[in-house]
CSV table of C-alpha atoms in Angstrom, one decimal:
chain,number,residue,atom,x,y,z
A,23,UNK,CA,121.0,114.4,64.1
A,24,UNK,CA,124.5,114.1,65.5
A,25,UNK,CA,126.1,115.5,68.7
A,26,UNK,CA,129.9,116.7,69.1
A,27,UNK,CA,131.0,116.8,72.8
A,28,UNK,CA,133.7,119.7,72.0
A,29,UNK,CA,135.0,119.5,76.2
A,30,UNK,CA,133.8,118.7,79.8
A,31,UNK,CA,134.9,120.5,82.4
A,32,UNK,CA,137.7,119.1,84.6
A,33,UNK,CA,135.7,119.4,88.0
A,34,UNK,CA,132.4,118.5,87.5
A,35,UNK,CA,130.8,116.5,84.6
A,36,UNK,CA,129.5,119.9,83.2
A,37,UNK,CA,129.6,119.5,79.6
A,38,UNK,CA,130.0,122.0,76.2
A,39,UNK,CA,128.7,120.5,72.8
A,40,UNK,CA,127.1,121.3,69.8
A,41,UNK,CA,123.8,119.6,68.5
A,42,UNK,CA,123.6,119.1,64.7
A,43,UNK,CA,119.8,119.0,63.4
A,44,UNK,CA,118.2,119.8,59.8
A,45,UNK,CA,117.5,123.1,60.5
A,46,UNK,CA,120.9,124.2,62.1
A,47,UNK,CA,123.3,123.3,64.9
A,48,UNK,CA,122.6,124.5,68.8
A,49,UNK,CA,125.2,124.6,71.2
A,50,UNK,CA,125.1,123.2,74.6
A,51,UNK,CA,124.3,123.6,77.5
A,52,UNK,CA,120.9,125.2,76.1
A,53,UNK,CA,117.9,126.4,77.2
A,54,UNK,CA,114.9,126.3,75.0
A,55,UNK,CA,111.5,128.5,75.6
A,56,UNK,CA,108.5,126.6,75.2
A,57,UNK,CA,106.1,127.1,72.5
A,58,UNK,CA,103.3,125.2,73.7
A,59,UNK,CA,100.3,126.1,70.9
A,60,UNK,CA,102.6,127.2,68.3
A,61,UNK,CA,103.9,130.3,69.9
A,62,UNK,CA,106.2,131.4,72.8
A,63,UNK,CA,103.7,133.0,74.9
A,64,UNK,CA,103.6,136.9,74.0
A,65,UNK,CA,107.2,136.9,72.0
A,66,UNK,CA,107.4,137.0,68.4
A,67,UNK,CA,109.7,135.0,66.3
A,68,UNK,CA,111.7,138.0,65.2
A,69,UNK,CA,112.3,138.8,69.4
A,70,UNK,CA,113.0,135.0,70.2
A,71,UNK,CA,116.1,135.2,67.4
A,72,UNK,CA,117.3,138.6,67.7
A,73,UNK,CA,116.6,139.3,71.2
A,74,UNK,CA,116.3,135.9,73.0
A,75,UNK,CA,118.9,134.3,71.0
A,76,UNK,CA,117.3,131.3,71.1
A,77,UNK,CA,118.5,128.5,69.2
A,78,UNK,CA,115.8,126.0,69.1
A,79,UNK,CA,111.8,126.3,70.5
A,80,UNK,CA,109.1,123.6,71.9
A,81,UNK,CA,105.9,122.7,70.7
A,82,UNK,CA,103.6,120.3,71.9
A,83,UNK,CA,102.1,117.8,70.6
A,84,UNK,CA,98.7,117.5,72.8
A,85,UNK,CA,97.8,121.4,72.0
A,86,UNK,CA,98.6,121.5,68.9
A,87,UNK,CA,97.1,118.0,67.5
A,88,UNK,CA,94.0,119.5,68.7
A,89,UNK,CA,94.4,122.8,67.7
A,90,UNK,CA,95.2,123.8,64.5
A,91,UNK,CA,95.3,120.1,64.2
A,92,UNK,CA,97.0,117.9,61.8
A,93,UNK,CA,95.5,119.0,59.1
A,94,UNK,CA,96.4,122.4,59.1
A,95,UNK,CA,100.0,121.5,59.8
A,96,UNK,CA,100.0,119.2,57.0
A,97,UNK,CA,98.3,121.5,54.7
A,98,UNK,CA,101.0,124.3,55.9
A,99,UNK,CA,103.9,122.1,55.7
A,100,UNK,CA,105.0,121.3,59.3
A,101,UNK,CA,105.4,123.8,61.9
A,102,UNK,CA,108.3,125.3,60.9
A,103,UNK,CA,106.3,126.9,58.0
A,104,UNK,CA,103.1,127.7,59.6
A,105,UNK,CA,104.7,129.7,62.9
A,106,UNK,CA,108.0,131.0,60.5
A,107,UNK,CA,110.7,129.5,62.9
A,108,UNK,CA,113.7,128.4,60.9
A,109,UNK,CA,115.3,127.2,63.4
A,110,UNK,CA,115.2,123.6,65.3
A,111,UNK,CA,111.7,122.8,66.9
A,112,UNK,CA,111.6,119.9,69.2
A,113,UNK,CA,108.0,118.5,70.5
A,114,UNK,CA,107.1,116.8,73.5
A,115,UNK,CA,105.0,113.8,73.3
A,116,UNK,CA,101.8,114.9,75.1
A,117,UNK,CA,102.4,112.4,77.9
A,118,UNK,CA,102.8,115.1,80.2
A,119,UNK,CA,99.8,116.9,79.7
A,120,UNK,CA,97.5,113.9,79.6
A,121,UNK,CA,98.9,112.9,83.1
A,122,UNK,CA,97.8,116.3,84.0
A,123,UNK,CA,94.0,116.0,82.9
A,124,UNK,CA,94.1,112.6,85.6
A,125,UNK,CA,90.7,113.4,85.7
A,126,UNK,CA,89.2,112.8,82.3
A,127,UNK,CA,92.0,109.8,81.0
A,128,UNK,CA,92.3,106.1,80.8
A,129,UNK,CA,95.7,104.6,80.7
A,130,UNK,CA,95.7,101.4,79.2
A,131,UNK,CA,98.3,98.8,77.1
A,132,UNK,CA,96.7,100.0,73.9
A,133,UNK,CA,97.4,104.1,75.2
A,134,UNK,CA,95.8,107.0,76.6
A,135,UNK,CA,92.3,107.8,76.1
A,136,UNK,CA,91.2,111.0,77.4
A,137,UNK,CA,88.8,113.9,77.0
A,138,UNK,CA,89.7,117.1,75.3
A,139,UNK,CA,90.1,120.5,77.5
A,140,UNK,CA,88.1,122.2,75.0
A,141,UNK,CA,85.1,120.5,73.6
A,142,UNK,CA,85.1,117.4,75.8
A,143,UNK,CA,85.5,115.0,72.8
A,144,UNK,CA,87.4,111.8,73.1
A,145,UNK,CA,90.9,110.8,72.1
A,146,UNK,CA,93.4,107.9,71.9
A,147,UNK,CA,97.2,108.7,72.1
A,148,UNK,CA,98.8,105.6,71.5
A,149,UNK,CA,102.9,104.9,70.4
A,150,UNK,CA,102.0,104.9,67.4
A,151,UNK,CA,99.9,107.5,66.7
A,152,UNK,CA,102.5,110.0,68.7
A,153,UNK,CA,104.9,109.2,66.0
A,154,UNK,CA,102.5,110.0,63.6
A,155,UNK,CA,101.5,112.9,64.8
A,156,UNK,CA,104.9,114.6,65.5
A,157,UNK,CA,106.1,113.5,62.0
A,158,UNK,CA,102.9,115.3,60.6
A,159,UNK,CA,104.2,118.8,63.1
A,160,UNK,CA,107.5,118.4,61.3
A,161,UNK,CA,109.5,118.5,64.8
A,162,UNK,CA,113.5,117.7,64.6
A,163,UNK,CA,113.5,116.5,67.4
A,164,UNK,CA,110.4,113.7,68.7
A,165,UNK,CA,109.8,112.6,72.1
A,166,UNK,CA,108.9,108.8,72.5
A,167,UNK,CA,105.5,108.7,74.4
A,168,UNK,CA,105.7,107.7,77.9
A,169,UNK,CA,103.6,107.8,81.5
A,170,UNK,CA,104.8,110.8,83.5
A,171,UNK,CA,104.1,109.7,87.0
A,172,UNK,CA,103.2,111.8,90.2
A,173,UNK,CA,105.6,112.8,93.1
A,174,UNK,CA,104.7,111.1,95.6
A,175,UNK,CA,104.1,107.9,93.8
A,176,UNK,CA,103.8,104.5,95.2
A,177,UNK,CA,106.9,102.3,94.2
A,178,UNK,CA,104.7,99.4,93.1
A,179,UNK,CA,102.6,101.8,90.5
A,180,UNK,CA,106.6,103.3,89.3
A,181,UNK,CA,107.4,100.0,88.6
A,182,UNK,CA,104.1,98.7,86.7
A,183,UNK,CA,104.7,102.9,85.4
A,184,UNK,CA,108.0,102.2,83.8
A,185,UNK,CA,107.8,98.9,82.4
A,186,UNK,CA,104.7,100.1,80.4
A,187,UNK,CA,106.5,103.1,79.4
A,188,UNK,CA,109.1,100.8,78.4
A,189,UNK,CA,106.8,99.1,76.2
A,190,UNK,CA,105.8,101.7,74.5
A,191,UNK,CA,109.2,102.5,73.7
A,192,UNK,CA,109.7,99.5,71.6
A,193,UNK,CA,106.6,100.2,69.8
A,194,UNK,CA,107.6,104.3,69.2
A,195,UNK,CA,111.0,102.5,67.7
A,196,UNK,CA,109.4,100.2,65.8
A,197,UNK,CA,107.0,103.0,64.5
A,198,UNK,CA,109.4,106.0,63.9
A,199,UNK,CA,112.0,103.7,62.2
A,200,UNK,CA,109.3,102.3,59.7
A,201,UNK,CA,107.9,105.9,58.8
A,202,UNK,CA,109.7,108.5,56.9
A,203,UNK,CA,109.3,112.9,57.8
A,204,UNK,CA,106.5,114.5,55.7
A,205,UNK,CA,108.8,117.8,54.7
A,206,UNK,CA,112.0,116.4,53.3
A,207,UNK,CA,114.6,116.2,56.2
A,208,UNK,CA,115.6,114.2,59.2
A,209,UNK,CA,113.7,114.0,62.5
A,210,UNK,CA,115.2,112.5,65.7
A,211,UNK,CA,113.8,110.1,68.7
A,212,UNK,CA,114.7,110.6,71.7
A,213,UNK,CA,113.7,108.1,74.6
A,214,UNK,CA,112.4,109.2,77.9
A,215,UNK,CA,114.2,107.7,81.2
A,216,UNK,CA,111.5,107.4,84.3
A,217,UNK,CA,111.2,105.5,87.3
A,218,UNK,CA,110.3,108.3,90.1
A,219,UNK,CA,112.6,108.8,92.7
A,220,UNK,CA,113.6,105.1,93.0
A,221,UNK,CA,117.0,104.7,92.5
A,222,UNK,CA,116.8,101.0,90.8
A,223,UNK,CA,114.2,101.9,88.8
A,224,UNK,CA,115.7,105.1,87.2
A,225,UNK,CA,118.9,102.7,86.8
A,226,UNK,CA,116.8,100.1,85.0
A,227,UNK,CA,115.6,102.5,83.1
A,228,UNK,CA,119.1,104.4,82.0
A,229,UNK,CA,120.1,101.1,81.5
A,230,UNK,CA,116.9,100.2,78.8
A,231,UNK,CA,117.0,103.7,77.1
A,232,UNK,CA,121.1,103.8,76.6
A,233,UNK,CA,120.7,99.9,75.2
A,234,UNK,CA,118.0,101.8,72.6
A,235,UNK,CA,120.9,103.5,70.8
A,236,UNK,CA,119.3,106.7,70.0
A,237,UNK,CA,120.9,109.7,68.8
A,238,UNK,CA,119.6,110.9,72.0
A,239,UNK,CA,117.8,110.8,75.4
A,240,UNK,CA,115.9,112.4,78.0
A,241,UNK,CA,114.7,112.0,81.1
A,242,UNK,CA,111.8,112.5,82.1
A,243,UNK,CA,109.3,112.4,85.6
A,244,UNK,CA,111.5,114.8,87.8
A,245,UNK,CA,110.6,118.4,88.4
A,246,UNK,CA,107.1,117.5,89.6
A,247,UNK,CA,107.2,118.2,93.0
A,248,UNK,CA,110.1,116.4,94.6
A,249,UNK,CA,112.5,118.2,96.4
A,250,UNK,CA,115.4,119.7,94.5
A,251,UNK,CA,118.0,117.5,95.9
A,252,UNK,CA,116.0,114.6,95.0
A,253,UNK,CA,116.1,115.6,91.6
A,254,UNK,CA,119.5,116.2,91.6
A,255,UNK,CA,120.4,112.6,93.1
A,256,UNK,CA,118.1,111.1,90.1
A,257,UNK,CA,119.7,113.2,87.7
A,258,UNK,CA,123.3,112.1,88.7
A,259,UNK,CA,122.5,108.6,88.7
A,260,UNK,CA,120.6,108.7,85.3
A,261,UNK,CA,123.5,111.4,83.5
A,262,UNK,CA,126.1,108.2,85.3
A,263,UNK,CA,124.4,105.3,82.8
A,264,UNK,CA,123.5,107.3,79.6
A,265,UNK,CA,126.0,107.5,76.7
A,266,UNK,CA,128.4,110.0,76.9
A,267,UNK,CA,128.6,110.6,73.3
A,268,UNK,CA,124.5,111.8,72.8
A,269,UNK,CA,122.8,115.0,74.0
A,270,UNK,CA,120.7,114.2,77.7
A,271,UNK,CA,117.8,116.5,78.0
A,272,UNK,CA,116.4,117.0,81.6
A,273,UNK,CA,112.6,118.1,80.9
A,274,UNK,CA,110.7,120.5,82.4
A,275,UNK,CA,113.2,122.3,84.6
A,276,UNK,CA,113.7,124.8,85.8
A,277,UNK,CA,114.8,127.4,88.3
A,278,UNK,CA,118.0,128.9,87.3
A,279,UNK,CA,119.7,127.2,90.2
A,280,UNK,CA,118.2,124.0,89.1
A,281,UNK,CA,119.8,124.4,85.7
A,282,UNK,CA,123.1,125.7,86.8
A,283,UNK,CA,123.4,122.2,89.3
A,284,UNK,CA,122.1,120.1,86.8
A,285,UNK,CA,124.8,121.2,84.2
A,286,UNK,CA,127.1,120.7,86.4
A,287,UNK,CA,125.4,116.6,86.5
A,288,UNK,CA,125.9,116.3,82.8
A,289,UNK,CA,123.1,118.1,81.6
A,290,UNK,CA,123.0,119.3,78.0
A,291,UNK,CA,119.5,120.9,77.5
A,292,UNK,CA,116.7,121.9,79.2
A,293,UNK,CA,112.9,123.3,78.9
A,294,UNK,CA,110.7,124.7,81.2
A,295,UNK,CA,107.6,127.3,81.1
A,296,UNK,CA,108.8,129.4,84.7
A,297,UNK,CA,110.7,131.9,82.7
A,298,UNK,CA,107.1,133.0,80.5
A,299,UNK,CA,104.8,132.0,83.3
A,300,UNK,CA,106.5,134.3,85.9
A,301,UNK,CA,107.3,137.0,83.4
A,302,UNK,CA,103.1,137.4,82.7
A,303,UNK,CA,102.8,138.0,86.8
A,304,UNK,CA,106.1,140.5,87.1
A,305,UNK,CA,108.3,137.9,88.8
A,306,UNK,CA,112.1,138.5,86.7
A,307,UNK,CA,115.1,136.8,86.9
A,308,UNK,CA,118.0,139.1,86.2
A,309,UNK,CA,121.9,138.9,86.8
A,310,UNK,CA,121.7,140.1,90.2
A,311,UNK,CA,119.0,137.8,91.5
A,312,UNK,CA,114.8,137.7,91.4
A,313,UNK,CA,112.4,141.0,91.4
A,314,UNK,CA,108.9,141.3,91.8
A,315,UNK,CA,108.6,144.6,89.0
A,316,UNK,CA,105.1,144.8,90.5
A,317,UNK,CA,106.1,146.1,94.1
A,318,UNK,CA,106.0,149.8,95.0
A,319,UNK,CA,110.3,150.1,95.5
A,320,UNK,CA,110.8,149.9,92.0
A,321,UNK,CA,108.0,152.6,91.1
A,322,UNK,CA,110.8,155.7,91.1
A,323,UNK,CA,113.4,152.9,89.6
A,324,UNK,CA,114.3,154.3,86.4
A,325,UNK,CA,117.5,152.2,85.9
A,326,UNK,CA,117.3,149.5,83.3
A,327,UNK,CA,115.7,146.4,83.7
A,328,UNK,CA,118.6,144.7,84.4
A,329,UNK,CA,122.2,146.9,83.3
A,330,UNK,CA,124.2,143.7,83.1
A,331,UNK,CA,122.4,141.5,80.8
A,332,UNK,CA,122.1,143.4,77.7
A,333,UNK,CA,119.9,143.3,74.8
A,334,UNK,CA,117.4,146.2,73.9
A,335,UNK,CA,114.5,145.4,76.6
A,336,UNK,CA,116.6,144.7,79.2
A,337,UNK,CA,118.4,148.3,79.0
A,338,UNK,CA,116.2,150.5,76.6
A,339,UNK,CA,113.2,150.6,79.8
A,340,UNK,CA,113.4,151.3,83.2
A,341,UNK,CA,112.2,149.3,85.9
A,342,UNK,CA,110.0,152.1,86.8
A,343,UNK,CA,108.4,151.9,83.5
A,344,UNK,CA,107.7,148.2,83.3
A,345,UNK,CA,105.9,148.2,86.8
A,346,UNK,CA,103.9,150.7,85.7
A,347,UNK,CA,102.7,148.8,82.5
A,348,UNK,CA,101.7,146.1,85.2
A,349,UNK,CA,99.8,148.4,87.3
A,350,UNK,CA,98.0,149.3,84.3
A,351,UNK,CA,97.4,146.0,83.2
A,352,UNK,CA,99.1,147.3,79.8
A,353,UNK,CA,99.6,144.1,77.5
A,354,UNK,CA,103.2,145.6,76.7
A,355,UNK,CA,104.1,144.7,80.3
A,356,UNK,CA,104.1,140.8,80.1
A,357,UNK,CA,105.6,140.7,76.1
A,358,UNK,CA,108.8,142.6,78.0
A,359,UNK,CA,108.9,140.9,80.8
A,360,UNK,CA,108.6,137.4,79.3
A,361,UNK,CA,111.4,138.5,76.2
A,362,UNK,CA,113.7,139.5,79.7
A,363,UNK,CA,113.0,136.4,81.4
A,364,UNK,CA,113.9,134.5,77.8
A,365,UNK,CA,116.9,136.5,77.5
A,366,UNK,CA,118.3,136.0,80.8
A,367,UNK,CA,117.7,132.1,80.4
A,368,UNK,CA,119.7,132.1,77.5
A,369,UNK,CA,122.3,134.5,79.0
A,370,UNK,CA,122.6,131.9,81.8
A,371,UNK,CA,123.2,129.0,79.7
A,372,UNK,CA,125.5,130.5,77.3
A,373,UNK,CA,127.9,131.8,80.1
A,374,UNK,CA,127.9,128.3,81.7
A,375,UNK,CA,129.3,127.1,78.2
A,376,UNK,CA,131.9,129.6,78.0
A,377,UNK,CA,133.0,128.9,81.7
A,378,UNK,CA,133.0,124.9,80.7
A,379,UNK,CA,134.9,126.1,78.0
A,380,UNK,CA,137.9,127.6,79.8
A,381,UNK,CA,137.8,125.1,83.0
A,382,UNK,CA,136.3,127.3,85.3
A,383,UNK,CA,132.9,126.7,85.4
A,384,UNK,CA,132.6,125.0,89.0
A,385,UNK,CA,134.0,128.1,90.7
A,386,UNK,CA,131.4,130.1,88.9
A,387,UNK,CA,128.5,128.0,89.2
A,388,UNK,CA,129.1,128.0,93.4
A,389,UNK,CA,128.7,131.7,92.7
A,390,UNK,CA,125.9,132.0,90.2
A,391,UNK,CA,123.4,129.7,92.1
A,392,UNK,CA,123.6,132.5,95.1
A,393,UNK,CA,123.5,135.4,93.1
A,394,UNK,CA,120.6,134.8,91.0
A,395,UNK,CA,118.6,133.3,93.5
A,396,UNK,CA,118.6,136.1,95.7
A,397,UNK,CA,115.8,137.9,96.2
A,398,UNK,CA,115.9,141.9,95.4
C-alpha cells in the first residue's frame, strides 16, 4: 500500500490524497461504511458502488471469525470473493468489540479470552492469532490488536492500557511481517495510537506508532464518550506526531461535524456505524441539516428526500413516501434510508476534498458544520 499526499490546504492541516491498495486506489478524505458481518447493514453491493460511491468497506474481525468463520472465508477465498466487493476491504481487529463484552472477557499478557455473544463458547484473541485471522478474511488493510479503553478511565489503568497495547504491537509486527496473504496480493498493518484523553500518553504513543514505520496508522480509543472537544484536542496532538507522508485513520467517528473538524486536524479517513444505525430508526442526515422522516410534518412532504444531494434514492422518493414505509414498518424503509445516510457521508467527504483542493476548504467547513447539524 502507498499513499500520495496530492495538497493540504493552506489554512488548516486539512489534507487531499489518494490511498493505493491491491484492489484499487481511494481518495482522501474518505468515509467508509461499516460492514460488520460481511454486509453493510440492508445495502447491497451493487447500491454501495453505484449509489453510495463508496470506495472501500469494513469488516470485522470478531463477527466474522465466528461467523461464517475462517473456514468458510478460506474455503471462499477471502472476503472479497464470498460478499462480491471488488473494492478495498479494511478489518478492525476485534479489540473493540471484546472491550464491549467487559462482562464475559479476560485481558491478560498472552490476550483476550472471552465468551462468545452467540453460543457462550470460549475464545483467545491474541497478536498473533489477529494476524492470522485477518490474513485468512483477505482484508487490505489490517488493524494491529490493541485494548480500547473506557472514557472515563483512570490514568494509572491508561498507562498500564497502552504499554500492553504497545506490546502487542511488536508482537502483531513481528507476526504480520513473518506471514504472507492467503489470496495473492498485499495486505497492510496499520498501528493503533491510544492513551485516553491524557495528553502524554497519546504523545508517547504517536511517538511509538510513527517510530513503527508503517504504511499507515490509526488512532484509536476516542469517540467513546468523551466530549467532542476532547477528541478534537487528542486528535490534534496525535495528527501533530504521526508521519505526514502515511494515511491517519480516526476510528469510529462520527457525526458529520465530527468528521468535517477532524479533517480539518489532518484526518484522512474515517468509519463509523451512525449513518446505518440512525438510518434503520428514520434519523437522516441531508444537505440541509438532520430529519427525523418518522414525524408527522413530513407526512404531506412529497419533495425528495433531499433535492441537493443527488443520486436515485435521494430524489426518485418523497419524504412523504419514506415516512410512510416507516409507519408501516415496511423493510424498504430502512434499505433507503440507510443507502441516503451512505450517500450523504460520502457526498460530505468528497466535497471536503474538492474544497482542500482549491484552498477553500476552511471557509466552507465553518459553514458546513452549522448547516448539517441543524435540526429540520
Amino acid at each position: 500500500m502507498t499513499f500520495d499526499l496530492v495538497t493540504q490546504d493552506p489554512h488548516t492541516k486539512a489534507r487531499a490524497g489518494v490511498v493505493h491498495t491491491a484492489h484499487g486506489a481511494i481518495e482522501t478524505p474518505i468515509f467508509m461504511p461499516v460492514g460488520t458481518a460481511g454486509t453493510v447493514k440492508a445495502v447491497q453491493q451493487r447500491d454501495l458502488k453505484d449509489e453510495v460511491q463508496a470506495q472501500i468497506i469494513l469488516g470485522n474481525t470478531y463477527h466474522l471469525y465466528l461467523r461464517p468463520g475462517l473456514d468458510v472465508l478460506s474455503k471462499a477465498g477471502g472476503l472479497h470473493k464470498f460478499n462480491g466487493w471488488d473494492r478495498p476491504i479494511l478489518t478492525d481487529s476485534g479489540g473493540y468489540q471484546v472491550y464491549s463484552l467487559s462482562g464475559t472477557r479476560k485481558i491478560k499478557e498472552e490476550g483476550v479470552k472471552f465468551r462468545s455473544h452467540i453460543d457462550g463458547s470460549q475464545h483467545l484473541f491474541s497478536p498473533e492469532g489477529v494476524m492470522d485471522i485477518q490474513r485468512t478474511i483477505g482484508a487490505d488493510i489490517i488493524m494491529a490488536f490493541d485494548e480500547c479503553t473506557p472514557w472515563p478511565c483512570e490514568y494509572d489503568y491508561a498507562a498500564r492500557s497502552l504499554d500492553m497495547t504497545h506490546r502487542w504491537l511488536k508482537r502483531c509486527i513481528a507476526r504480520f511481517d513473518s506471514t504472507e496473504g492467503h489470496y495473492g496480493y498485499q495486505q497492510t498493518l496499520f498501528p493503533i495510537v491510544q492513551g485516553s484523553t491524557f495528553k502524554d500518553l497519546r504523545v508517547r504513543s504517536a511517538e511509538f506508532i510513527a517510530e513503527q514505520g508503517r504504511e499507515g496508522n490509526a488512532i484509536g480509543g476516542l469517540s467513546v464518550g468523551e466530549p467532542a472537544e476532547m477528541m478534537y484536542e487528542m486528535t490534534e496532538i496525535v495528527c501533530d506526531i504521526l508521519p505526514k507522508d502515511k494515511p491517519r485513520y480516526l476510528m469510529g467517528v462520527g457525526t458529520p461535524a465530527n468528521i468535517l473538524e477532524n479533517i480539518a486536524l489532518g484526518v484522512d479517513m474515517f468509519d463509523c456505524v451512525m449513518p446505518t444505525r440512525n438510518a434503520r430508526n428514520g434519523m437522516l442526515f441531508t444537505t440541509q441539516g438532520i430529519m427525523n422522516v418518522t414525524n408527522k410534518k413530513w407526512e404531506q412532504d412529497f419533495s425528495p428526500i433531499d433535492a441537493e444531494l443527488g443520486g436515485h434514492v435521494s430524489t426518485f422518493y418523497s419524504r412523504s413516501y419514506l415516512r410512510h414505509l416507516f409507519q408501516s414498518k415496511e423493510m424498504l424503509g430502512p434499505q433507503l434510508a440507510s443507502i441516503h445516510n451512505l450517500s450523504f457521508y460520502l457526498w460530505l467527504v468528497k466535497q471536503a476534498r474538492e474544497q482542500i483542493l482549491a484552498g477553500t476548504f476552511r471557509e466552507w467547513k465553518e459553514k458546513m458544520v452549522k448547516q448539517v447539524m441543524t435540526r429540520l
